[in-house]
Coordinates of C-alpha atoms in Angstrom, one line a residue:
M1 CA 326.6 134.3 -16.8
A2 CA 327.7 137.0 -15.1
G3 CA 325.6 139.2 -14.0
V4 CA 322.7 137.0 -14.3
R5 CA 320.2 137.3 -10.9
V6 CA 316.4 136.2 -11.6
C7 CA 314.4 137.4 -8.7
V8 CA 310.9 135.7 -8.3
E9 CA 307.3 136.9 -6.5
D10 CA 305.6 134.1 -4.6
P11 CA 302.3 135.2 -3.7
V12 CA 301.1 131.5 -2.7
A13 CA 304.3 131.3 0.0
G14 CA 303.7 135.5 0.8
M15 CA 307.0 136.6 -0.1
S16 CA 310.0 137.4 -2.5
R17 CA 313.3 136.1 -2.9
C18 CA 316.1 135.8 -5.1
D19 CA 317.1 133.1 -6.6
E20 CA 320.8 132.6 -7.8
E21 CA 321.9 128.8 -6.8
A22 CA 321.7 127.8 -10.2
A23 CA 323.6 131.4 -11.3
A24 CA 326.1 131.2 -8.3
V25 CA 327.5 127.7 -10.2
A26 CA 328.4 129.2 -13.5
Q27 CA 329.3 132.5 -12.6
E28 CA 330.9 132.3 -8.3
S29 CA 332.9 129.2 -8.3
A30 CA 336.1 129.3 -10.2
P31 CA 335.8 126.9 -13.1
A32 CA 337.1 124.1 -11.9
D33 CA 334.8 124.3 -9.7
R34 CA 332.2 124.8 -11.9
D35 CA 333.5 121.7 -14.3
R36 CA 332.8 119.5 -10.8
Y37 CA 329.0 120.6 -10.5
F38 CA 328.7 119.6 -14.1
S39 CA 330.1 116.7 -14.3
V40 CA 326.5 115.2 -13.0
A41 CA 325.4 112.5 -15.3
P42 CA 323.1 109.5 -16.2
I43 CA 325.6 106.2 -16.0
S44 CA 325.5 103.3 -19.2
M45 CA 322.3 101.3 -19.2
S46 CA 324.4 98.5 -19.4
L47 CA 326.6 98.4 -16.1
A48 CA 328.3 94.5 -17.2
A49 CA 330.3 96.7 -19.3
S50 CA 332.0 97.9 -16.6
S51 CA 335.7 97.1 -16.0
A52 CA 335.2 98.1 -12.2
P53 CA 332.2 99.9 -10.4
S54 CA 334.8 102.4 -9.0
E55 CA 335.7 103.0 -12.4
A56 CA 332.7 103.2 -14.0
F57 CA 331.3 105.6 -10.9
A58 CA 334.4 107.7 -11.0
H59 CA 333.2 110.0 -13.9
L60 CA 330.1 110.7 -12.5
V61 CA 331.4 111.9 -8.9
G62 CA 332.2 115.7 -8.4
G63 CA 328.7 117.3 -9.2
G64 CA 328.8 119.4 -6.3
D65 CA 326.6 119.9 -3.4
G66 CA 323.7 121.3 -6.0
T67 CA 323.2 124.6 -3.7
G68 CA 325.3 127.5 -5.7
M69 CA 327.8 126.9 -2.7
P70 CA 331.1 125.4 -2.6
P71 CA 331.6 121.8 -2.9
D72 CA 330.9 119.9 -0.2
D73 CA 333.8 117.1 0.1
A74 CA 332.8 115.9 2.5
L75 CA 329.5 115.3 1.1
E76 CA 331.4 114.0 -2.7
A77 CA 333.2 111.4 -0.9
L78 CA 330.2 109.9 0.8
V79 CA 328.3 110.3 -2.7
F80 CA 331.5 108.3 -4.3
E81 CA 330.9 105.7 -1.6
E82 CA 327.4 104.8 -1.6
G83 CA 328.0 105.1 -5.9
T84 CA 330.3 102.6 -5.7
A85 CA 328.8 100.2 -3.2
L86 CA 325.5 100.7 -4.9
L87 CA 327.3 99.5 -8.6
E88 CA 328.8 97.0 -7.0
R89 CA 325.6 95.0 -5.4
A90 CA 323.3 96.1 -8.8
R91 CA 326.3 94.2 -10.8
R92 CA 324.5 90.9 -9.6
Y93 CA 321.4 92.0 -11.4
A94 CA 322.8 92.6 -14.8
K95 CA 321.4 89.2 -15.8
E96 CA 318.0 89.1 -15.0
A97 CA 317.8 93.0 -15.6
D98 CA 319.1 92.3 -19.5
H99 CA 315.9 93.2 -22.0
G100 CA 318.1 91.7 -24.8
W101 CA 318.1 93.5 -28.5
V102 CA 315.3 95.9 -26.8
D103 CA 317.9 96.7 -24.7
T104 CA 320.0 97.2 -28.1
I105 CA 317.1 99.5 -29.6
M106 CA 317.6 102.1 -26.8
A107 CA 320.9 102.4 -26.7
M108 CA 320.8 103.3 -30.2
A109 CA 318.3 106.1 -29.3
A110 CA 320.0 107.6 -27.1
R111 CA 323.1 107.4 -28.4
D112 CA 321.3 108.9 -31.8
P113 CA 318.9 111.8 -31.1
E114 CA 318.5 111.6 -35.4
F115 CA 317.2 107.7 -35.2
R116 CA 315.2 108.0 -31.9
T117 CA 313.2 111.1 -33.2
K118 CA 312.6 108.8 -37.1
L119 CA 311.4 105.8 -34.3
L120 CA 309.4 108.3 -31.9
L121 CA 307.8 109.7 -35.2
L122 CA 307.2 106.1 -37.0
T123 CA 305.6 104.3 -33.7
D124 CA 303.7 108.1 -33.6
L125 CA 302.2 107.0 -37.0
L126 CA 301.6 103.1 -36.3
P127 CA 298.2 103.1 -35.2
S128 CA 297.1 104.9 -38.1
L129 CA 298.8 102.5 -41.0
G130 CA 296.1 100.2 -39.4
N131 CA 297.1 96.3 -40.5
D132 CA 298.6 97.4 -44.1
S133 CA 302.1 95.8 -44.3
A134 CA 302.6 97.4 -47.4
A135 CA 302.4 101.0 -45.7
I136 CA 304.1 99.8 -42.7
S137 CA 307.2 98.1 -44.9
D138 CA 307.4 101.4 -46.8
H139 CA 307.3 103.9 -43.8
I140 CA 310.2 101.8 -41.9
R141 CA 312.2 102.2 -45.4
Q142 CA 312.0 106.3 -45.9
Y143 CA 312.3 106.2 -41.6
L144 CA 314.7 103.7 -40.4
S145 CA 316.4 102.0 -44.2
D146 CA 320.2 103.6 -42.5
H147 CA 319.5 102.2 -39.1
T148 CA 318.0 98.8 -38.4
I149 CA 318.0 95.9 -39.8
M150 CA 314.3 96.5 -40.2
G151 CA 315.0 99.2 -42.5
T152 CA 317.1 97.0 -44.0
L153 CA 314.5 94.2 -45.0
A154 CA 311.8 96.8 -46.1
A155 CA 314.7 98.4 -48.2
F156 CA 314.3 95.4 -50.2
A157 CA 311.0 94.8 -49.6
D158 CA 310.2 94.9 -53.7
T159 CA 312.4 92.2 -54.7
V160 CA 312.5 89.3 -52.4
P161 CA 308.2 88.1 -51.9
G162 CA 307.8 87.8 -48.4
L163 CA 309.7 90.8 -47.0
R164 CA 306.8 93.5 -46.4
Q165 CA 304.9 91.3 -44.2
L166 CA 308.3 90.0 -42.5
S167 CA 309.3 93.8 -42.0
A168 CA 306.0 94.9 -40.8
W169 CA 305.5 91.8 -38.7
M170 CA 308.7 92.3 -37.0
F171 CA 308.3 96.2 -36.1
R172 CA 305.4 95.5 -34.8
Q173 CA 306.6 92.7 -32.6
G174 CA 309.2 95.6 -31.7
V175 CA 306.7 97.6 -30.9
D176 CA 304.7 95.3 -29.1
L177 CA 307.9 94.5 -26.9
M178 CA 308.7 97.6 -26.0
A179 CA 306.3 98.7 -25.0
S180 CA 305.4 95.6 -22.2
R181 CA 308.9 96.8 -21.1
F182 CA 307.3 99.9 -19.5
L183 CA 303.8 99.7 -18.8
G184 CA 302.9 97.5 -16.5
G185 CA 299.5 95.9 -18.0
D186 CA 296.1 97.2 -19.6
D187 CA 294.7 97.4 -16.4
L188 CA 294.8 96.4 -12.7
A189 CA 294.2 92.8 -13.4
S190 CA 296.9 92.6 -16.3
A191 CA 299.4 94.2 -14.3
A192 CA 298.2 91.6 -10.9
P193 CA 301.6 89.1 -11.6
R194 CA 303.9 91.7 -12.4
L195 CA 302.9 93.7 -9.0
Q196 CA 302.8 90.4 -6.6
A197 CA 306.3 89.4 -8.3
M198 CA 308.2 92.4 -7.7
S199 CA 306.3 92.6 -3.7
E200 CA 307.1 89.2 -3.6
R201 CA 311.1 88.9 -4.2
E202 CA 314.1 89.2 -1.2
H203 CA 314.2 92.5 -1.2
P204 CA 310.6 93.5 -2.4
V205 CA 309.9 96.4 -4.9
Y206 CA 306.5 98.3 -4.4
A207 CA 305.0 100.0 -7.3
T208 CA 303.2 103.4 -7.4
I209 CA 299.8 102.8 -10.4
A210 CA 299.5 105.2 -13.4
V211 CA 296.3 105.7 -15.0
L212 CA 297.5 107.0 -18.4
G213 CA 295.1 108.7 -20.8
E214 CA 293.9 111.1 -17.8
E215 CA 293.1 114.3 -19.5
V216 CA 289.3 114.7 -19.8
Q217 CA 286.9 116.4 -22.4
S218 CA 283.7 116.5 -20.7
T219 CA 281.9 116.5 -16.9
T220 CA 281.0 113.3 -17.7
E221 CA 284.1 111.8 -18.4
A222 CA 285.8 113.6 -15.4
E223 CA 283.2 112.1 -13.2
E224 CA 284.1 108.5 -15.2
H225 CA 287.1 108.9 -14.6
T226 CA 286.6 110.2 -10.2
R227 CA 284.8 106.6 -10.7
H228 CA 287.9 105.0 -12.1
Y229 CA 290.3 106.1 -9.8
E230 CA 287.9 105.1 -7.1
E231 CA 287.9 101.6 -7.9
L232 CA 291.5 101.6 -8.5
I233 CA 292.2 102.4 -5.1
E234 CA 289.1 99.9 -3.2
A235 CA 290.9 97.1 -5.7
L236 CA 294.3 97.9 -4.4
G237 CA 293.0 97.9 -0.4
A238 CA 291.5 94.8 -1.2
A239 CA 295.0 93.3 -2.5
H240 CA 296.7 94.7 0.6
P241 CA 293.6 94.8 3.4
G242 CA 294.9 96.6 7.0
H243 CA 296.6 99.2 5.9
Q244 CA 299.7 97.5 5.0
R245 CA 302.7 99.9 5.7
T246 CA 306.9 99.6 4.5
K247 CA 309.3 99.4 7.1
G248 CA 309.9 103.3 6.3
G249 CA 305.9 103.4 7.4
K250 CA 304.6 104.3 4.1
L251 CA 301.6 102.5 2.7
V252 CA 302.0 100.1 0.6
S253 CA 299.5 100.5 -1.8
E254 CA 300.0 104.3 -4.1
V255 CA 298.0 106.0 -6.9
S256 CA 298.8 108.4 -8.8
V257 CA 296.7 111.3 -10.0
K258 CA 296.5 113.9 -12.1
F259 CA 294.0 116.6 -11.4
S260 CA 293.4 117.4 -15.3
G261 CA 291.2 113.5 -14.6
L262 CA 288.9 115.3 -12.4
T263 CA 287.8 118.2 -14.7
D264 CA 287.0 119.3 -18.0
H265 CA 287.6 122.6 -16.6
F266 CA 291.3 123.7 -15.6
D267 CA 291.6 127.5 -16.4
A268 CA 294.4 129.4 -14.8
I269 CA 292.4 132.3 -15.8
D270 CA 289.8 130.9 -13.6
P271 CA 291.2 129.6 -10.3
E272 CA 288.6 129.6 -8.0
G273 CA 286.4 128.0 -11.2
T274 CA 289.3 125.7 -11.3
F275 CA 289.3 125.0 -7.4
E276 CA 285.9 124.0 -6.9
T277 CA 285.6 121.2 -9.8
V278 CA 288.7 119.9 -9.3
A279 CA 288.8 120.0 -5.4
A280 CA 285.2 118.1 -5.3
N281 CA 286.6 115.3 -6.9
F282 CA 289.4 115.3 -5.1
R283 CA 288.0 115.0 -1.5
R284 CA 286.3 111.9 -3.2
V285 CA 289.6 110.1 -3.8
L286 CA 290.8 111.3 -0.9
R287 CA 288.3 109.8 1.4
R288 CA 288.0 106.3 -1.0
A289 CA 292.1 106.2 -0.3
V290 CA 291.8 106.8 3.7
A291 CA 289.6 104.2 3.8
N292 CA 291.4 101.5 1.8
G293 CA 294.4 102.4 3.1
V294 CA 295.9 103.7 -0.4
H295 CA 298.7 106.4 -0.8
I296 CA 298.0 109.5 -3.1
T297 CA 300.1 111.0 -5.4
V298 CA 299.4 113.8 -7.4
D299 CA 301.4 113.7 -10.4
M300 CA 302.4 117.2 -12.2
E301 CA 301.3 118.1 -15.6
Q302 CA 302.2 121.2 -17.5
F303 CA 304.4 124.1 -16.1
A304 CA 301.1 126.4 -17.3
R305 CA 299.1 124.3 -14.5
A306 CA 302.0 123.8 -12.1
E307 CA 300.9 127.2 -10.0
L308 CA 297.3 126.4 -9.4
S309 CA 297.8 122.9 -9.4
Y310 CA 300.2 123.7 -5.9
Y311 CA 297.1 125.8 -4.8
I312 CA 294.6 123.7 -5.3
F313 CA 297.0 120.6 -3.0
M314 CA 297.8 123.3 -0.6
R315 CA 294.3 124.3 0.0
V316 CA 292.3 121.0 0.0
L317 CA 294.9 119.4 2.6
S318 CA 294.6 122.0 4.3
E319 CA 290.8 121.8 4.8
P320 CA 289.9 120.4 8.6
E321 CA 289.1 116.8 7.4
F322 CA 292.7 116.6 5.2
Q323 CA 295.1 118.6 7.5
D324 CA 296.5 115.5 9.2
L325 CA 296.6 113.5 6.8
Q326 CA 300.0 112.1 6.0
D327 CA 299.8 109.4 3.2
I328 CA 299.8 112.0 0.8
E329 CA 302.4 113.2 -1.6
I330 CA 303.0 115.6 -4.4
V331 CA 305.6 115.5 -7.3
L332 CA 308.1 118.6 -7.8
Q333 CA 309.9 119.0 -11.6
S334 CA 313.3 119.8 -11.1
N335 CA 313.5 120.9 -14.6
L336 CA 311.3 123.7 -14.2
R337 CA 313.2 127.2 -13.4
D338 CA 310.4 128.0 -10.9
S339 CA 310.7 124.4 -8.8
G340 CA 313.6 125.7 -6.0
R341 CA 310.5 128.3 -5.5
Y342 CA 307.6 125.9 -5.1
A343 CA 309.9 123.8 -2.9
Q344 CA 310.2 126.7 -0.6
T345 CA 306.7 127.2 -1.0
L346 CA 305.7 123.9 0.2
I347 CA 308.3 124.1 3.0
H348 CA 306.5 127.3 4.3
W349 CA 303.2 125.7 3.8
V350 CA 304.4 122.1 6.5
N351 CA 306.6 124.8 8.6
R352 CA 303.9 127.3 9.2
P353 CA 301.9 127.1 12.4
R354 CA 298.3 125.8 12.1
G355 CA 296.0 129.1 12.8
E356 CA 298.5 131.2 10.7
L357 CA 297.4 132.3 7.0
N358 CA 299.7 133.3 4.3
I359 CA 298.3 135.6 1.9
D360 CA 295.7 133.5 -0.1
G361 CA 294.1 132.4 3.1
I362 CA 295.7 129.1 2.9
P363 CA 296.5 128.0 6.6
G364 CA 299.9 126.2 7.9
R365 CA 300.3 122.9 8.1
G366 CA 301.6 123.3 11.8
S367 CA 304.8 120.7 10.7
V368 CA 302.4 117.7 10.1
P369 CA 304.4 116.3 6.9
I370 CA 303.5 115.7 3.4
H371 CA 305.6 113.4 0.9
V372 CA 307.0 115.3 -2.1
R373 CA 308.8 113.2 -4.8
V374 CA 311.8 115.1 -6.5
V375 CA 312.3 114.2 -10.4
K376 CA 313.9 115.0 -13.1
G377 CA 310.9 116.0 -14.5
A378 CA 308.8 115.6 -18.6
Y379 CA 307.6 118.0 -20.7
W380 CA 311.1 119.3 -22.0
D381 CA 309.9 119.1 -25.6
F382 CA 306.6 120.4 -24.9
E383 CA 307.3 123.2 -23.2
T384 CA 310.7 124.3 -25.2
T385 CA 308.9 124.3 -28.5
T386 CA 305.1 125.8 -27.5
S387 CA 307.1 128.5 -26.0
T388 CA 309.6 129.1 -28.6
Q389 CA 306.0 129.2 -31.0
Q390 CA 304.2 131.8 -28.8
G391 CA 307.7 133.9 -28.0
W392 CA 307.2 133.2 -23.7
P393 CA 309.6 132.7 -21.6
I394 CA 311.1 129.2 -21.5
P395 CA 310.3 127.6 -18.2
V396 CA 312.6 125.0 -18.0
Y397 CA 315.8 125.0 -18.2
L398 CA 317.8 124.0 -21.6
D399 CA 321.0 122.2 -20.7
K400 CA 320.1 118.6 -19.0
R401 CA 323.3 119.6 -16.4
E402 CA 321.7 122.6 -14.8
T403 CA 318.6 120.6 -14.4
D404 CA 320.9 117.5 -12.8
V405 CA 322.3 120.5 -10.3
R406 CA 319.0 121.8 -9.5
F407 CA 317.5 118.0 -9.1
E408 CA 320.5 117.8 -5.8
S409 CA 319.5 121.3 -4.6
N410 CA 315.8 120.4 -4.4
L411 CA 316.5 117.0 -2.2
R412 CA 318.5 118.8 -0.1
R413 CA 316.6 122.1 1.0
L414 CA 313.5 119.9 1.4
L415 CA 315.4 118.0 3.5
E416 CA 317.2 119.9 5.8
G417 CA 314.5 122.9 5.9
S418 CA 311.5 120.8 6.6
P419 CA 310.1 117.5 8.0
I420 CA 309.3 116.9 4.5
R421 CA 309.6 113.0 3.4
V422 CA 311.0 113.0 -0.1
S423 CA 310.4 110.0 -2.8
V424 CA 313.9 110.0 -5.1
G425 CA 312.6 109.6 -8.6
S426 CA 315.5 108.9 -10.3
H427 CA 317.0 106.0 -12.3
S428 CA 320.9 107.7 -12.7
P429 CA 323.4 106.1 -10.4
R430 CA 324.8 109.7 -9.3
S431 CA 321.4 111.1 -8.4
I432 CA 320.5 107.9 -6.1
A433 CA 324.0 108.1 -4.2
F434 CA 323.9 111.9 -4.0
A435 CA 320.4 111.6 -1.8
L436 CA 321.3 108.2 0.2
A437 CA 324.6 110.3 1.1
L438 CA 322.8 113.1 1.8
K439 CA 320.4 110.8 4.1
R440 CA 323.8 109.8 6.1
Q441 CA 325.2 113.2 6.7
L442 CA 321.8 114.7 7.8
G443 CA 321.2 111.3 9.6
L444 CA 317.9 111.0 8.8
T445 CA 315.6 107.3 8.8
S446 CA 315.0 105.6 6.3
G447 CA 311.2 106.7 6.4
R448 CA 312.4 110.1 5.3
V449 CA 313.7 108.9 2.2
S450 CA 312.3 106.5 -0.2
F451 CA 313.4 106.1 -3.8
E452 CA 311.2 105.1 -6.7
T453 CA 312.2 105.1 -11.0
L454 CA 310.3 104.4 -13.7
F455 CA 308.8 101.0 -15.0
G456 CA 311.6 99.1 -16.8
M457 CA 314.1 101.3 -16.8
E458 CA 317.9 100.3 -14.4
E459 CA 316.2 97.5 -12.8
D460 CA 319.6 96.4 -11.7
V461 CA 319.7 99.4 -9.7
L462 CA 316.4 99.7 -8.4
Y463 CA 316.9 96.2 -7.1
A464 CA 320.0 96.5 -5.5
L465 CA 318.9 99.5 -4.0
A466 CA 316.4 97.2 -2.3
E467 CA 318.4 95.7 -0.6
E468 CA 318.8 98.2 1.5
E469 CA 316.4 100.7 0.9
E470 CA 312.2 101.8 -0.3
A471 CA 312.4 101.1 -4.1
R472 CA 309.4 101.9 -6.1
V473 CA 308.2 101.4 -9.5
Y474 CA 305.8 104.4 -11.1
F475 CA 304.0 101.5 -13.0

């Protein structure tokens, strides 16, 4: 990687800069320091198996400060301290977070890429097989015969009466159980018991409500989906009247919105037309959220939509009606090579004086803060496959360790360079500990940093985190 220098133009922020942070990790640090940066890794799902929290955490520490600068030994000492304390608390919740054989299957999938691929393919095929036990059993045998008890049963299905039905029933039950582990419910009513149970814990855990299947194909669907968002916001407002807030100051109720659910015309070739259609429905969502005391987060999607999504977000939030709105958030995907540039664009926008325009005519926010949820990112398979097929540059990091480094860099950049409030979207103990350490080193209040994990992931760590910090699940 010697000599790597990635220069990017940022027309939104009106600047040109050379981003050397990821390259500096590999080319400027001594080999030992490079190893420290690239030692970032998630801990095993089973904390109960760890002999001692400090030992379990030791191999995660030393990831550097994520900026490409010489490692900050003082910060790393805090990371170790915070991580050790977090895992110590998490051990108390290990039994509560144990989901039995579902966790076993997930651990197998995490260790074995071939098994994971086959399991996902088979799960994707399941709806098309209907209730045909013979077909399901045959597919289980073809995909999983070398991996699980279900595959073993399916392999002998022709020799023992009833095994076809048993293997098919077991697989369907397993898929349903795994789905219920990670999906909060089919609608708000079915999700309500889980939401209530989390909010009534001694140390409450809040939720960001997401709606699956957002992308629409017609103006009629876009209108229906916008109304669905409005109805969901009203229902949450009724459940938490009076604009209830957490101790950190964030609204209790939160809804995640995707711009692809607000229009059937999201086309980077027509940015102005896309803006008009998205912005009209986005304003409706924002107005309903303001009236009902609901925090809105704009989710990110594919890389091809990122640039325009940030543009629409900043332009609408700079309008007189919304320029003082603070209960608003947008996602930053750290697996994107351009994520550092997007972070800097948001910082420039928030910090820029209100009357000062950028190259696109978007006025500054005058230091009125927003929230940014920093995540590792999704769509990795889609981005790599699509870009390879089309002969395009791959927009995501190919090495997860680079994503981990960029994640920490983005956290630091946002917290040090602006009044932006950061939501740390990760279930990795290393990443969480880094954020806790950075918050402590910078002397930040609880309102500047909150934490969020995917529903069903690392619940023991989540519950431990909730003892001292604001914690949420993406539901």
